[in-house]
Amino acid sequence: MFPGMLGQSLAGKALERGDWSFDTINIRDFATDNHKTVDDTPYGGGAGMVMRADVIESALLSTPKQGRKIYLSPRGKVLNQTLAKELSQEQTLTLLCGRYEGVDQRVLDAHEFEEISIGDYVLSGGEPAALILMDACIRLLPNVMGNVDTADNESFGSATGGLLEYPHYTRPATWTDSFGNTHNVPEILQNGNHAKIEDWRKEQSEAITQAVRPDLLKKNT
Ligand code: ADE
């Protein structure tokens, strides 16, 4: 699963340059029985299986430099741009991807894992969540994105005040869609008055945020 999509495009080039690197550890390699068992039934009963604390700890201790330890879980605090930025400034992260019903709580407590969720829905494993967290961090590393302004201008960036991004347009100025409807680029963007364009973009950002994510407006005004 790793580097998956992160081997492509800007993240892939940054990986080749050595701007970031990763190791994967297969937890199953640290099972101690012939069947390579990593999980067992939950104490107290209930559905599903639970990953064993001892096996996970052996896997964890096989990496010498752990840095901030994160368990990807729908129970965690939800990843946002502020947290992505904070994590992107860490030298090393260790990401634990769970399967089954979860992980024995004792290993999370003993090794002080932070729990992070990528949203209020349940995946079948933590790996896609880890890839998303990594993507959000890697693109914020110095040199990974071509234009240094870009990351701050987009949705949730500091230049938009944590709001959603305004709409974008490029040539041609007039475009007719396959239904026969003609669409023009807003006049204000074509006349080169930067102060007016900035005002217009701010208004658009606020209107879009009000319509789609009013919770962000409350947070940022
Ligand atoms: N594992 C399963 N669901 C998840 C989620 N929403 N976020 C992070 N890890 C998960």
Short mmCIF file of C-alpha atoms and ligand atoms in Angstrom, two decimals:
data_model
loop_
_atom_site.label_atom_id
_atom_site.label_comp_id
_atom_site.label_asym_id
_atom_site.label_seq_id
_atom_site.Cartn_x
_atom_site.Cartn_y
_atom_site.Cartn_z
CA MET A 1 0.00 0.00 0.00
CA PHE A 2 2.97 2.37 0.51
CA PRO A 3 4.02 4.66 -1.05
CA GLY A 4 0.94 4.08 -3.25
CA MET A 5 -0.21 7.37 -4.74
CA LEU A 6 2.63 9.13 -2.91
CA GLY A 7 5.09 7.56 -5.37
CA GLN A 8 3.53 9.73 -8.11
CA SER A 9 3.52 13.38 -9.03
CA LEU A 10 4.95 16.02 -6.67
CA ALA A 11 5.18 13.71 -3.64
CA GLY A 12 6.86 11.04 -5.79
CA LYS A 13 9.46 13.50 -7.09
CA ALA A 14 10.10 14.72 -3.55
CA LEU A 15 10.56 11.09 -2.46
CA GLU A 16 13.12 10.56 -5.24
CA ARG A 17 14.95 13.72 -4.18
CA GLY A 18 15.00 12.51 -0.56
CA ASP A 19 12.84 15.38 0.73
CA TRP A 20 10.93 12.71 2.62
CA SER A 21 11.34 8.98 3.12
CA PHE A 22 9.42 6.14 4.71
CA ASP A 23 9.81 2.63 6.07
CA THR A 24 7.03 0.10 6.34
CA ILE A 25 6.87 -2.47 9.08
CA ASN A 26 4.70 -5.53 8.65
CA ILE A 27 3.21 -6.22 12.07
CA ARG A 28 2.70 -9.86 11.14
CA ASP A 29 6.49 -10.32 11.02
CA PHE A 30 6.46 -9.83 14.81
CA ALA A 31 3.93 -12.54 15.62
CA THR A 32 5.44 -15.23 17.81
CA ASP A 33 3.41 -18.31 16.82
CA ASN A 34 3.52 -20.50 13.72
CA HIS A 35 0.23 -19.09 12.47
CA LYS A 36 1.60 -15.52 12.59
CA THR A 37 -1.31 -14.42 14.75
CA VAL A 38 -1.60 -10.67 15.35
CA ASP A 39 -5.10 -10.51 16.84
CA ASP A 40 -7.38 -12.22 19.30
CA THR A 41 -10.98 -12.10 20.54
CA PRO A 42 -11.96 -9.13 22.73
CA TYR A 43 -12.13 -9.43 26.51
CA GLY A 44 -15.72 -8.82 27.55
CA GLY A 45 -17.06 -10.28 24.31
CA GLY A 46 -18.43 -8.52 21.27
CA ALA A 47 -17.85 -8.54 17.54
CA GLY A 48 -14.51 -8.55 15.75
CA MET A 49 -10.94 -9.12 16.72
CA VAL A 50 -8.43 -6.95 18.55
CA MET A 51 -4.78 -6.53 17.62
CA ARG A 52 -2.42 -7.76 20.33
CA ALA A 53 -0.43 -5.28 22.43
CA ASP A 54 2.69 -7.46 22.62
CA VAL A 55 2.93 -7.96 18.85
CA ILE A 56 2.38 -4.28 18.11
CA GLU A 57 4.97 -3.28 20.69
CA SER A 58 7.60 -5.59 19.15
CA ALA A 59 6.89 -4.07 15.75
CA LEU A 60 7.12 -0.56 17.19
CA LEU A 61 10.41 -1.21 18.99
CA SER A 62 11.96 -2.53 15.78
CA THR A 63 12.18 1.07 14.56
CA PRO A 64 14.89 3.02 16.39
CA LYS A 65 13.57 6.54 15.76
CA GLN A 66 9.83 6.80 16.38
CA GLY A 67 9.16 10.50 16.71
CA ARG A 68 5.51 11.39 17.26
CA LYS A 69 3.45 8.20 17.41
CA ILE A 70 0.05 8.32 15.75
CA TYR A 71 -2.66 5.68 15.68
CA LEU A 72 -5.04 6.24 12.75
CA SER A 73 -8.52 5.67 14.13
CA PRO A 74 -12.06 7.01 13.62
CA ARG A 75 -11.98 7.70 17.38
CA GLY A 76 -9.16 10.22 17.08
CA LYS A 77 -9.21 13.98 16.76
CA VAL A 78 -10.07 14.96 13.21
CA LEU A 79 -7.17 15.93 10.94
CA ASN A 80 -7.29 19.52 9.72
CA GLN A 81 -4.90 21.90 7.99
CA THR A 82 -3.50 23.27 11.26
CA LEU A 83 -2.65 19.77 12.49
CA ALA A 84 -1.23 18.79 9.08
CA LYS A 85 1.06 21.82 9.20
CA GLU A 86 2.18 20.97 12.73
CA LEU A 87 2.91 17.34 11.79
CA SER A 88 4.75 18.37 8.61
CA GLN A 89 7.29 20.15 10.82
CA GLU A 90 8.17 16.96 12.72
CA GLN A 91 11.36 15.14 11.79
CA THR A 92 9.81 11.67 12.20
CA LEU A 93 6.31 10.26 12.58
CA THR A 94 5.36 6.67 13.32
CA LEU A 95 1.91 5.82 11.95
CA LEU A 96 0.12 2.77 13.31
CA CYS A 97 -2.53 1.38 10.97
CA GLY A 98 -5.12 -0.80 12.67
CA ARG A 99 -7.23 -3.54 11.18
CA TYR A 100 -10.11 -5.53 12.63
CA GLU A 101 -12.07 -3.91 15.48
CA GLY A 102 -9.07 -2.11 16.88
CA VAL A 103 -5.90 -2.32 18.90
CA ASP A 104 -5.43 -3.37 22.52
CA GLN A 105 -5.72 -0.11 24.44
CA ARG A 106 -2.73 -0.92 26.64
CA VAL A 107 -0.14 -0.52 23.89
CA LEU A 108 -1.67 2.82 22.85
CA ASP A 109 -1.49 4.03 26.46
CA ALA A 110 1.96 2.62 27.25
CA HIS A 111 3.57 4.23 24.19
CA GLU A 112 1.46 7.41 24.29
CA PHE A 113 0.00 7.18 20.81
CA GLU A 114 -2.00 10.19 19.62
CA GLU A 115 -5.17 9.13 17.83
CA ILE A 116 -6.03 10.91 14.58
CA SER A 117 -9.08 10.41 12.36
CA ILE A 118 -9.38 11.61 8.79
CA GLY A 119 -13.14 12.12 9.08
CA ASP A 120 -16.40 10.85 10.53
CA TYR A 121 -16.67 7.59 8.61
CA VAL A 122 -15.16 4.17 9.11
CA LEU A 123 -12.53 2.64 6.82
CA SER A 124 -11.64 -1.04 6.84
CA GLY A 125 -8.09 -0.22 7.86
CA GLY A 126 -5.86 2.67 8.80
CA GLU A 127 -3.65 2.52 5.69
CA PRO A 128 -5.66 4.85 3.39
CA ALA A 129 -5.96 7.26 6.33
CA ALA A 130 -2.18 7.15 6.80
CA LEU A 131 -1.65 7.90 3.09
CA ILE A 132 -3.99 10.88 3.34
CA LEU A 133 -2.28 12.22 6.44
CA MET A 134 1.11 11.78 4.73
CA ASP A 135 -0.09 13.54 1.57
CA ALA A 136 -1.40 16.50 3.56
CA CYS A 137 1.98 16.80 5.33
CA ILE A 138 4.35 16.10 2.42
CA ARG A 139 2.90 18.81 0.19
CA LEU A 140 3.69 21.34 2.95
CA LEU A 141 7.39 20.43 3.08
CA PRO A 142 9.79 23.07 1.75
CA ASN A 143 10.50 22.60 -2.00
CA VAL A 144 7.68 20.09 -2.61
CA MET A 145 5.21 22.54 -4.14
CA GLY A 146 6.54 24.77 -6.90
CA ASN A 147 4.82 28.03 -5.92
CA VAL A 148 5.44 28.95 -2.28
CA ASP A 149 2.27 31.08 -2.16
CA THR A 150 -0.03 28.30 -3.24
CA ALA A 151 -0.38 26.39 0.03
CA ASP A 152 -1.42 29.50 1.95
CA ASN A 153 -3.97 30.68 -0.62
CA GLU A 154 -6.06 27.53 -0.91
CA SER A 155 -8.98 26.43 1.24
CA PHE A 156 -8.13 26.51 4.99
CA GLY A 157 -4.79 28.22 4.23
CA SER A 158 -3.72 31.25 6.25
CA ALA A 159 -4.33 33.71 3.39
CA THR A 160 -8.01 32.69 3.10
CA GLY A 161 -8.45 33.12 6.86
CA GLY A 162 -9.31 29.44 7.20
CA LEU A 163 -12.23 29.76 4.74
CA LEU A 164 -12.97 27.79 1.59
CA GLU A 165 -11.27 28.91 -1.56
CA TYR A 166 -12.78 31.29 -4.14
CA PRO A 167 -13.54 29.92 -7.66
CA HIS A 168 -10.85 29.78 -10.35
CA TYR A 169 -11.01 30.50 -14.09
CA THR A 170 -8.61 30.28 -17.01
CA ARG A 171 -8.76 30.81 -20.79
CA PRO A 172 -10.84 30.89 -22.89
CA ALA A 173 -12.75 33.91 -21.47
CA THR A 174 -15.92 32.69 -23.16
CA TRP A 175 -16.74 28.99 -23.22
CA THR A 176 -19.80 27.20 -24.61
CA ASP A 177 -20.58 23.88 -22.93
CA SER A 178 -21.93 20.74 -24.62
CA PHE A 179 -25.52 21.84 -23.74
CA GLY A 180 -25.08 24.98 -25.84
CA ASN A 181 -24.86 27.31 -22.81
CA THR A 182 -22.26 30.07 -22.90
CA HIS A 183 -20.27 30.93 -19.76
CA ASN A 184 -18.10 34.01 -19.33
CA VAL A 185 -15.25 34.51 -16.89
CA PRO A 186 -16.42 37.15 -14.33
CA GLU A 187 -15.66 40.62 -15.74
CA ILE A 188 -13.87 41.74 -12.61
CA LEU A 189 -11.13 39.11 -13.09
CA GLN A 190 -10.44 40.30 -16.61
CA ASN A 191 -9.78 43.99 -15.99
CA GLY A 192 -6.64 43.62 -13.86
CA ASN A 193 -7.65 45.78 -10.85
CA HIS A 194 -5.90 43.81 -8.15
CA ALA A 195 -7.55 45.49 -5.17
CA LYS A 196 -11.02 44.83 -6.61
CA ILE A 197 -10.09 41.26 -7.50
CA GLU A 198 -8.94 40.66 -3.96
CA ASP A 199 -12.22 42.04 -2.55
CA TRP A 200 -14.23 39.91 -4.98
CA ARG A 201 -12.31 36.75 -4.04
CA LYS A 202 -12.82 37.43 -0.34
CA GLU A 203 -16.58 37.89 -0.88
CA GLN A 204 -16.73 34.67 -2.89
CA SER A 205 -14.80 32.78 -0.20
CA GLU A 206 -17.19 33.99 2.47
CA ALA A 207 -20.31 33.21 0.41
CA ILE A 208 -19.12 29.70 -0.47
CA THR A 209 -18.12 29.01 3.12
CA GLN A 210 -21.48 30.32 4.38
CA ALA A 211 -23.32 28.00 1.97
CA VAL A 212 -21.23 24.85 2.37
CA ARG A 213 -19.40 25.01 5.71
CA PRO A 214 -20.97 27.65 8.01
CA ASP A 215 -19.14 25.99 10.91
CA LEU A 216 -15.86 27.36 9.50
CA LEU A 217 -17.19 30.93 9.51
CA LYS A 218 -18.05 30.66 13.19
CA LYS A 219 -14.56 29.38 13.87
CA ASN A 220 -12.75 32.07 11.86
CA THR A 221 -14.66 35.33 12.36
N1 ADE B 1 -9.42 3.78 10.40
C1 ADE B 1 -10.68 3.46 10.11
N2 ADE B 1 -11.43 4.54 9.89
C2 ADE B 1 -10.60 5.63 10.03
C3 ADE B 1 -10.78 7.04 9.95
N3 ADE B 1 -11.95 7.60 9.65
N4 ADE B 1 -9.72 7.82 10.18
C4 ADE B 1 -8.53 7.26 10.51
N5 ADE B 1 -8.30 5.96 10.61
C5 ADE B 1 -9.33 5.14 10.38
#
